[in-house]
Short mmCIF file of N, CA, C and O in Angstrom, two decimals:
data_model
loop_
_atom_site.label_atom_id
_atom_site.label_comp_id
_atom_site.label_asym_id
_atom_site.label_seq_id
_atom_site.Cartn_x
_atom_site.Cartn_y
_atom_site.Cartn_z
N ILE A 1 84.41 141.77 116.40
CA ILE A 1 84.53 141.15 114.58
C ILE A 1 83.59 140.50 114.85
O ILE A 1 83.36 139.23 115.88
N CYS A 2 82.41 140.71 114.12
CA CYS A 2 81.06 140.28 114.31
C CYS A 2 80.74 138.37 113.34
O CYS A 2 80.98 139.32 112.03
N GLN A 3 80.86 137.88 113.50
CA GLN A 3 79.90 136.81 112.91
C GLN A 3 79.23 136.75 111.73
O GLN A 3 79.16 136.19 110.73
N ASP A 4 78.56 137.86 112.48
CA ASP A 4 77.18 137.55 111.74
C ASP A 4 77.31 137.89 110.33
O ASP A 4 76.67 138.09 109.38
N LEU A 5 78.56 139.06 109.93
CA LEU A 5 78.82 139.97 109.02
C LEU A 5 79.12 138.48 107.70
O LEU A 5 79.47 139.51 106.73
N PHE A 6 79.47 137.76 108.46
CA PHE A 6 79.99 136.65 107.33
C PHE A 6 79.29 135.35 107.29
O PHE A 6 79.47 134.71 106.48
N PHE A 7 78.18 135.63 107.33
CA PHE A 7 77.12 134.67 106.78
C PHE A 7 77.09 134.58 105.62
O PHE A 7 76.99 135.27 104.60
N SER A 8 77.21 133.46 104.42
CA SER A 8 76.51 133.64 103.07
C SER A 8 75.64 132.90 102.52
O SER A 8 75.25 132.83 101.69
N GLY A 9 75.09 132.72 104.09
CA GLY A 9 73.54 132.04 102.80
C GLY A 9 72.49 133.43 103.10
O GLY A 9 72.91 134.10 103.30
N SER A 10 71.46 133.18 102.00
CA SER A 10 70.58 134.12 101.98
C SER A 10 69.64 133.81 103.29
O SER A 10 69.34 132.94 103.68
N PHE A 11 68.93 135.19 102.93
CA PHE A 11 68.50 135.71 104.63
C PHE A 11 67.22 135.09 103.89
O PHE A 11 66.63 135.07 102.66
N VAL A 12 66.48 134.22 104.85
CA VAL A 12 64.95 133.86 104.76
C VAL A 12 64.14 134.72 105.83
O VAL A 12 64.53 134.59 107.16
N PRO A 13 63.17 135.29 105.08
CA PRO A 13 62.23 135.46 106.11
C PRO A 13 62.12 135.01 107.34
O PRO A 13 61.88 134.38 107.22
N TYR A 14 62.31 135.42 108.29
CA TYR A 14 61.47 135.16 110.31
C TYR A 14 60.50 134.31 109.69
O TYR A 14 60.23 133.19 110.08
N ALA A 15 59.48 134.71 109.29
CA ALA A 15 58.10 133.88 109.51
C ALA A 15 58.38 133.00 108.15
O ALA A 15 57.53 131.61 108.84
N GLU A 16 59.12 133.29 107.15
CA GLU A 16 58.93 132.08 105.88
C GLU A 16 59.80 131.04 106.76
O GLU A 16 59.35 129.58 106.16
N ALA A 17 60.81 131.26 107.21
CA ALA A 17 61.65 130.19 108.08
C ALA A 17 60.91 129.24 109.56
O ALA A 17 60.96 128.07 109.21
N LEU A 18 60.10 130.17 109.87
CA LEU A 18 59.04 129.20 110.60
C LEU A 18 58.14 128.22 110.16
O LEU A 18 57.63 127.44 110.67
N ARG A 19 57.49 128.72 108.90
CA ARG A 19 56.78 128.01 108.39
C ARG A 19 57.30 126.73 107.34
O ARG A 19 56.71 125.97 107.99
N SER A 20 58.44 126.95 107.02
CA SER A 20 59.22 125.86 106.12
C SER A 20 59.77 125.01 107.64
O SER A 20 60.28 123.85 106.73
N GLY A 21 60.27 125.60 108.42
CA GLY A 21 60.93 124.86 109.51
C GLY A 21 62.77 124.87 108.83
O GLY A 21 63.14 123.89 109.31
N LYS A 22 62.93 125.38 108.12
CA LYS A 22 64.64 125.37 107.93
C LYS A 22 65.12 127.12 107.31
O LYS A 22 64.43 128.05 107.08
N THR A 23 66.45 127.16 107.72
CA THR A 23 66.75 128.50 107.73
C THR A 23 68.15 128.02 106.63
O THR A 23 68.62 126.79 107.34
N ASP A 24 69.02 128.77 106.33
CA ASP A 24 70.35 128.52 105.56
C ASP A 24 70.92 129.59 106.14
O ASP A 24 72.64 129.43 105.80
N ILE A 25 70.99 130.18 106.97
CA ILE A 25 72.11 131.28 107.72
C ILE A 25 72.84 130.80 109.17
O ILE A 25 73.08 131.30 109.71
N GLU A 26 71.84 129.97 109.91
CA GLU A 26 72.65 129.97 111.47
C GLU A 26 73.71 128.87 111.92
O GLU A 26 74.18 128.59 112.78
N GLY A 27 74.02 127.79 111.01
CA GLY A 27 74.91 126.91 111.45
C GLY A 27 75.98 127.63 110.68
O GLY A 27 76.37 128.09 109.66
N PRO A 28 77.13 126.90 111.16
CA PRO A 28 78.86 127.49 110.88
C PRO A 28 79.19 127.17 109.50
O PRO A 28 79.80 127.66 108.29
N GLU A 29 78.51 125.86 108.62
CA GLU A 29 78.18 126.09 107.33
C GLU A 29 78.19 127.07 106.57
O GLU A 29 78.45 127.23 105.25
N HIS A 30 77.39 128.07 107.02
CA HIS A 30 76.87 129.17 106.31
C HIS A 30 77.97 130.68 106.63
O HIS A 30 77.23 131.56 106.07
N ILE A 31 79.20 130.33 106.97
CA ILE A 31 79.90 131.53 107.60
C ILE A 31 81.07 131.13 106.32
O ILE A 31 81.31 130.33 106.15
N ASN A 32 81.15 132.50 106.15
CA ASN A 32 82.19 132.77 104.93
C ASN A 32 83.63 132.50 105.84
O ASN A 32 84.47 133.26 106.32
N TRP A 33 84.37 131.23 106.18
CA TRP A 33 85.60 131.02 107.56
C TRP A 33 86.72 132.22 106.65
O TRP A 33 87.39 132.54 107.67
N ASP A 34 87.08 131.86 105.56
CA ASP A 34 88.02 132.45 105.04
C ASP A 34 88.28 133.79 105.05
O ASP A 34 89.25 134.52 105.50
N ALA A 35 86.78 134.60 104.94
CA ALA A 35 87.08 135.90 104.71
C ALA A 35 87.13 136.38 106.32
O ALA A 35 87.93 137.23 106.56
N LEU A 36 86.55 135.80 107.30
CA LEU A 36 86.07 136.10 108.85
C LEU A 36 87.63 136.00 109.13
O LEU A 36 88.34 136.74 109.87
N ARG A 37 88.51 134.97 108.83
CA ARG A 37 89.84 134.68 109.25
C ARG A 37 90.67 135.86 108.48
O ARG A 37 91.44 135.99 109.54
N GLU A 38 90.47 135.81 107.42
CA GLU A 38 91.52 136.79 106.70
C GLU A 38 91.23 138.19 107.57
O GLU A 38 92.17 139.02 107.91
N VAL A 39 90.46 138.84 107.87
CA VAL A 39 89.87 140.27 108.44
C VAL A 39 90.78 139.97 110.09
O VAL A 39 91.44 140.91 110.69
N VAL A 40 90.54 138.85 110.74
CA VAL A 40 91.27 138.16 111.67
C VAL A 40 92.58 139.05 111.78
O VAL A 40 93.27 140.04 112.60
N ARG A 41 92.72 138.10 110.81
CA ARG A 41 94.92 138.02 110.79
C ARG A 41 94.66 139.54 110.19
O ARG A 41 96.30 139.78 110.57
N THR A 42 94.44 140.07 109.02
CA THR A 42 94.86 141.36 108.93
C THR A 42 94.92 142.29 109.74
O THR A 42 95.83 142.90 110.31
N SER A 43 93.58 142.64 110.92
CA SER A 43 93.76 143.28 112.40
C SER A 43 95.04 143.13 112.88
O SER A 43 95.43 143.43 113.86
N ARG A 44 94.96 141.61 113.32
CA ARG A 44 96.50 141.31 114.20
C ARG A 44 97.49 141.50 113.76
O ARG A 44 98.61 141.53 114.33
N GLY A 45 97.47 141.44 112.46
CA GLY A 45 98.88 141.95 112.04
C GLY A 45 99.22 143.58 111.95
O GLY A 45 100.59 143.35 112.08
N LYS A 46 98.28 143.86 111.61
CA LYS A 46 98.69 145.76 112.03
C LYS A 46 98.84 145.93 113.83
O LYS A 46 98.82 147.05 114.43
N GLY A 47 98.79 144.80 114.55
CA GLY A 47 98.87 145.04 115.77
C GLY A 47 98.18 145.36 116.63
O GLY A 47 97.97 145.25 117.86
N ARG A 48 96.87 144.97 116.79
CA ARG A 48 95.37 145.32 116.86
C ARG A 48 95.12 143.70 117.56
O ARG A 48 94.99 142.50 117.27
N ASP A 49 94.34 144.39 118.79
CA ASP A 49 93.38 143.10 119.78
C ASP A 49 92.63 142.46 118.85
O ASP A 49 91.60 143.55 118.07
N CYS A 50 91.75 141.27 118.72
CA CYS A 50 90.97 140.92 118.32
C CYS A 50 89.59 140.35 119.12
O CYS A 50 90.31 139.45 119.33
N LEU A 51 88.28 140.69 118.83
CA LEU A 51 87.57 140.30 119.80
C LEU A 51 86.60 139.50 118.67
O LEU A 51 86.08 140.20 117.83
N VAL A 52 86.17 138.08 118.45
CA VAL A 52 85.38 137.75 117.19
C VAL A 52 84.06 137.15 118.13
O VAL A 52 84.34 136.40 119.13
N GLU A 53 83.25 137.45 117.69
CA GLU A 53 81.72 137.14 118.62
C GLU A 53 81.03 136.41 117.41
O GLU A 53 81.03 136.67 116.33
N GLY A 54 80.18 135.40 118.28
CA GLY A 54 79.27 134.82 117.12
C GLY A 54 78.77 133.52 117.61
O GLY A 54 79.70 132.53 118.63
N HIS A 55 77.78 133.06 117.80
CA HIS A 55 77.51 131.97 117.96
C HIS A 55 78.18 130.51 117.95
O HIS A 55 77.68 129.41 118.09
N SER A 56 78.41 130.62 116.67
CA SER A 56 79.30 129.64 115.67
C SER A 56 80.83 129.32 116.24
O SER A 56 81.59 128.55 115.26
N VAL A 57 81.18 130.67 116.33
CA VAL A 57 82.99 131.17 116.25
C VAL A 57 83.45 129.63 116.70
O VAL A 57 84.59 129.56 115.88
N LEU A 58 83.19 129.08 117.81
CA LEU A 58 84.03 127.94 118.30
C LEU A 58 84.15 127.00 117.52
O LEU A 58 85.02 125.71 117.65
N ALA A 59 83.32 127.00 116.44
CA ALA A 59 83.05 125.31 115.51
C ALA A 59 84.35 125.63 114.48
O ALA A 59 84.34 124.91 113.86
N ASP A 60 84.93 126.60 114.20
CA ASP A 60 86.31 126.68 113.28
C ASP A 60 87.28 126.36 114.45
O ASP A 60 87.92 127.04 114.57
N ALA A 61 87.88 125.11 113.76
CA ALA A 61 89.16 124.83 114.70
C ALA A 61 90.27 125.70 114.71
O ALA A 61 91.01 125.83 115.20
N THR A 62 90.26 126.02 112.88
CA THR A 62 91.60 126.85 112.07
C THR A 62 91.89 128.45 113.45
O THR A 62 92.44 128.83 113.97
N LEU A 63 90.28 129.22 113.32
CA LEU A 63 90.39 130.14 113.93
C LEU A 63 90.36 129.94 115.90
O LEU A 63 91.03 131.03 116.25
N VAL A 64 90.13 128.72 116.37
CA VAL A 64 90.00 128.86 117.92
C VAL A 64 91.55 128.23 117.95
O VAL A 64 92.31 128.90 118.72
N GLY A 65 92.32 127.40 116.99
CA GLY A 65 93.76 127.37 116.91
C GLY A 65 94.80 128.40 116.93
O GLY A 65 95.57 128.55 117.75
N GLU A 66 94.34 129.70 116.53
CA GLU A 66 95.45 130.60 116.21
C GLU A 66 94.32 131.75 117.25
O GLU A 66 95.28 132.68 117.35
N ALA A 67 93.65 131.59 118.43
CA ALA A 67 93.42 132.54 119.08
C ALA A 67 94.10 132.72 120.17
O ALA A 67 94.56 131.48 120.72
N SER A 68 94.56 133.70 120.74
CA SER A 68 95.61 133.34 122.23
C SER A 68 94.82 133.61 123.17
O SER A 68 94.71 132.34 124.48
N VAL A 69 93.76 134.14 123.20
CA VAL A 69 92.89 134.00 124.54
C VAL A 69 91.26 133.24 123.84
O VAL A 69 90.87 133.95 123.04
N ILE A 70 90.69 132.87 124.78
CA ILE A 70 89.32 132.55 124.08
C ILE A 70 88.32 132.77 125.43
O ILE A 70 88.32 131.76 126.74
N PHE A 71 87.05 133.73 125.05
CA PHE A 71 86.27 133.73 126.41
C PHE A 71 85.05 133.31 126.07
O PHE A 71 84.42 134.19 124.66
N PHE A 72 84.52 132.97 126.89
CA PHE A 72 83.02 132.54 126.43
C PHE A 72 82.39 132.83 127.56
O PHE A 72 82.02 132.64 128.68
N LEU A 73 81.13 133.62 126.90
CA LEU A 73 80.38 134.30 127.89
C LEU A 73 79.18 133.11 127.89
O LEU A 73 78.52 133.24 126.28
N ASP A 74 78.82 132.52 128.85
CA ASP A 74 77.40 131.92 128.80
C ASP A 74 76.26 132.88 129.21
O ASP A 74 76.15 133.05 130.70
N ALA A 75 75.21 132.30 128.97
CA ALA A 75 74.08 132.95 129.45
C ALA A 75 72.94 132.46 129.17
O ALA A 75 72.94 131.28 128.29
N PRO A 76 71.65 132.25 129.67
CA PRO A 76 70.30 131.23 129.36
C PRO A 76 69.70 131.82 128.25
O PRO A 76 70.06 133.34 128.04
N PRO A 77 69.03 130.67 127.57
CA PRO A 77 67.93 131.19 126.22
C PRO A 77 67.80 132.56 126.37
O PRO A 77 67.60 133.37 125.30
N SER A 78 66.77 132.60 128.03
CA SER A 78 65.91 133.76 128.07
C SER A 78 66.96 135.33 127.57
O SER A 78 66.23 135.84 127.08
N VAL A 79 68.23 135.31 128.46
CA VAL A 79 68.68 136.61 128.58
C VAL A 79 68.68 136.49 126.97
O VAL A 79 69.03 137.80 125.93
N CYS A 80 69.73 135.40 126.24
CA CYS A 80 70.43 135.72 124.90
C CYS A 80 69.33 136.38 123.98
O CYS A 80 69.03 136.94 122.71
N ALA A 81 67.84 136.01 124.01
CA ALA A 81 67.20 136.18 123.28
C ALA A 81 66.33 137.25 123.53
O ALA A 81 65.55 138.35 122.51
N ALA A 82 66.43 137.65 124.92
CA ALA A 82 65.72 139.45 125.12
C ALA A 82 67.04 140.06 124.37
O ALA A 82 66.47 140.78 123.61
N ARG A 83 68.19 139.97 124.37
CA ARG A 83 69.13 140.50 123.95
C ARG A 83 68.77 140.76 122.16
O ARG A 83 69.19 141.74 121.63
N ARG A 84 68.80 139.82 121.57
CA ARG A 84 68.34 139.57 120.03
C ARG A 84 67.24 140.36 119.72
O ARG A 84 66.91 140.91 118.72
N ILE A 85 66.06 140.15 120.48
CA ILE A 85 64.89 140.86 119.88
C ILE A 85 64.99 142.24 120.02
O ILE A 85 64.75 143.27 119.67
N ALA A 86 66.04 142.75 121.56
CA ALA A 86 66.16 144.29 121.86
C ALA A 86 66.99 144.99 120.65
O ALA A 86 67.54 146.15 120.91
N ARG A 87 68.14 144.34 119.66
CA ARG A 87 68.74 145.27 118.74
C ARG A 87 68.11 146.33 118.46
O ARG A 87 68.60 146.64 117.78
N ARG A 88 66.56 146.05 117.89
CA ARG A 88 66.16 147.46 117.29
C ARG A 88 64.52 146.98 117.47
O ARG A 88 64.01 146.10 118.28
N GLN A 89 64.13 148.45 117.49
CA GLN A 89 62.77 148.41 118.06
C GLN A 89 61.14 147.64 116.82
O GLN A 89 61.70 147.46 115.29
N ARG A 90 60.46 147.00 117.71
CA ARG A 90 60.01 146.14 116.43
C ARG A 90 58.60 146.43 117.20
O ARG A 90 58.14 146.64 118.33
N ASN A 91 57.21 145.95 116.28
CA ASN A 91 55.75 146.14 116.96
C ASN A 91 56.04 144.60 117.78
O ASN A 91 56.68 143.52 118.11
N ASP A 92 54.94 144.48 118.30
CA ASP A 92 54.46 143.29 119.36
C ASP A 92 54.74 141.77 118.63
O ASP A 92 55.45 141.27 119.11
N ALA A 93 54.08 141.52 117.26
CA ALA A 93 54.16 140.67 116.58
C ALA A 93 55.22 140.32 115.97
O ALA A 93 55.94 139.11 115.90
N GLU A 94 56.31 141.31 115.59
CA GLU A 94 57.03 140.98 114.75
C GLU A 94 58.53 140.71 116.05
O GLU A 94 59.22 139.65 116.60
N ASN A 95 58.25 141.02 117.47
CA ASN A 95 59.35 140.45 118.82
C ASN A 95 58.43 138.70 118.72
O ASN A 95 59.66 138.24 119.02
N ALA A 96 57.13 138.53 118.78
CA ALA A 96 57.31 136.98 118.92
C ALA A 96 57.74 136.34 117.87
O ALA A 96 58.12 135.02 118.29
N GLU A 97 57.80 137.26 116.36
CA GLU A 97 58.52 136.00 115.78
C GLU A 97 59.64 136.09 115.39
O GLU A 97 60.10 134.84 115.72
N ILE A 98 60.62 136.88 116.10
CA ILE A 98 61.50 136.77 116.50
C ILE A 98 62.15 135.89 117.41
O ILE A 98 62.69 135.12 117.25
N LYS A 99 61.31 135.67 118.86
CA LYS A 99 61.74 135.10 119.73
C LYS A 99 61.12 133.60 119.33
O LYS A 99 62.34 132.81 119.95
N ALA A 100 60.19 133.22 118.49
CA ALA A 100 60.14 132.12 118.08
C ALA A 100 61.35 131.18 117.21
O ALA A 100 62.00 130.28 117.36
N TYR A 101 61.80 132.68 116.39
CA TYR A 101 63.02 132.12 115.53
C TYR A 101 64.31 131.76 116.07
O TYR A 101 64.64 130.52 116.14
N TYR A 102 64.21 132.47 117.24
CA TYR A 102 65.31 132.28 118.13
C TYR A 102 65.16 130.64 118.68
O TYR A 102 66.22 129.95 118.75
N GLU A 103 64.66 130.62 118.98
CA GLU A 103 64.38 129.31 120.26
C GLU A 103 64.23 128.29 119.26
O GLU A 103 64.39 127.07 119.42
N ARG A 104 63.85 128.39 117.77
CA ARG A 104 63.71 127.16 116.89
C ARG A 104 65.21 127.28 116.09
O ARG A 104 65.40 125.76 115.66
N PHE A 105 65.68 128.07 116.16
CA PHE A 105 67.24 128.05 114.92
C PHE A 105 68.43 128.41 115.38
O PHE A 105 69.22 128.10 115.60
N VAL A 106 68.41 129.66 116.36
CA VAL A 106 69.51 130.00 117.09
C VAL A 106 69.93 129.27 118.14
O VAL A 106 70.56 128.93 117.84
N TRP A 107 69.21 129.38 119.09
CA TRP A 107 69.59 128.48 119.95
C TRP A 107 69.70 127.26 119.78
O TRP A 107 71.01 126.42 120.53
N PRO A 108 68.86 126.02 119.07
CA PRO A 108 69.76 125.00 118.96
C PRO A 108 70.97 124.68 118.20
O PRO A 108 71.77 123.95 118.30
N ALA A 109 71.05 125.83 117.25
CA ALA A 109 72.44 125.82 116.41
C ALA A 109 73.30 126.45 117.79
O ALA A 109 74.84 125.68 118.23
N HIS A 110 73.27 127.11 118.93
CA HIS A 110 74.20 127.27 119.69
C HIS A 110 74.47 125.88 120.69
O HIS A 110 75.88 125.93 120.83
N LEU A 111 73.87 125.47 121.16
CA LEU A 111 73.74 124.22 121.70
C LEU A 111 74.75 122.95 120.50
O LEU A 111 75.23 122.55 121.35
N GLN A 112 74.13 123.22 119.64
CA GLN A 112 75.53 121.89 118.91
C GLN A 112 76.79 122.40 118.20
O GLN A 112 77.57 121.22 118.20
N TYR A 113 76.51 123.36 118.51
CA TYR A 113 78.10 123.67 118.06
C TYR A 113 78.86 124.71 119.03
O TYR A 113 80.50 124.88 118.78
N VAL A 114 78.50 124.71 120.07
CA VAL A 114 79.37 125.61 121.29
C VAL A 114 79.24 124.21 122.35
O VAL A 114 80.43 124.00 122.86
N ARG A 115 78.07 123.55 122.79
CA ARG A 115 78.07 122.76 124.38
C ARG A 115 79.05 121.95 123.65
O ARG A 115 78.60 120.56 122.78
#
């Protein structure tokens, strides 16, 4: 289950976020935790194992408390950024923009809420 599907903030285009210095979607305060927990509970209620992934998942004490196992994969920022960029094909300018956005917003959120 991908945490990104539960973002409740409005998407701000990467270039705009970089210009303004802010974005509304990278911190845990912009995740619909109730909806995410419900999907997890429903899936587990049907006897399914769940893997919940995302850079802010560990910020929710309720979700963490209900987990039977926590598996944390730690990777350097260069690897994480490269994986994010490789999600889909873009031109070089877009890749540079995504990398800058990742370094400015995503990685700091990861450090703040995971470390």
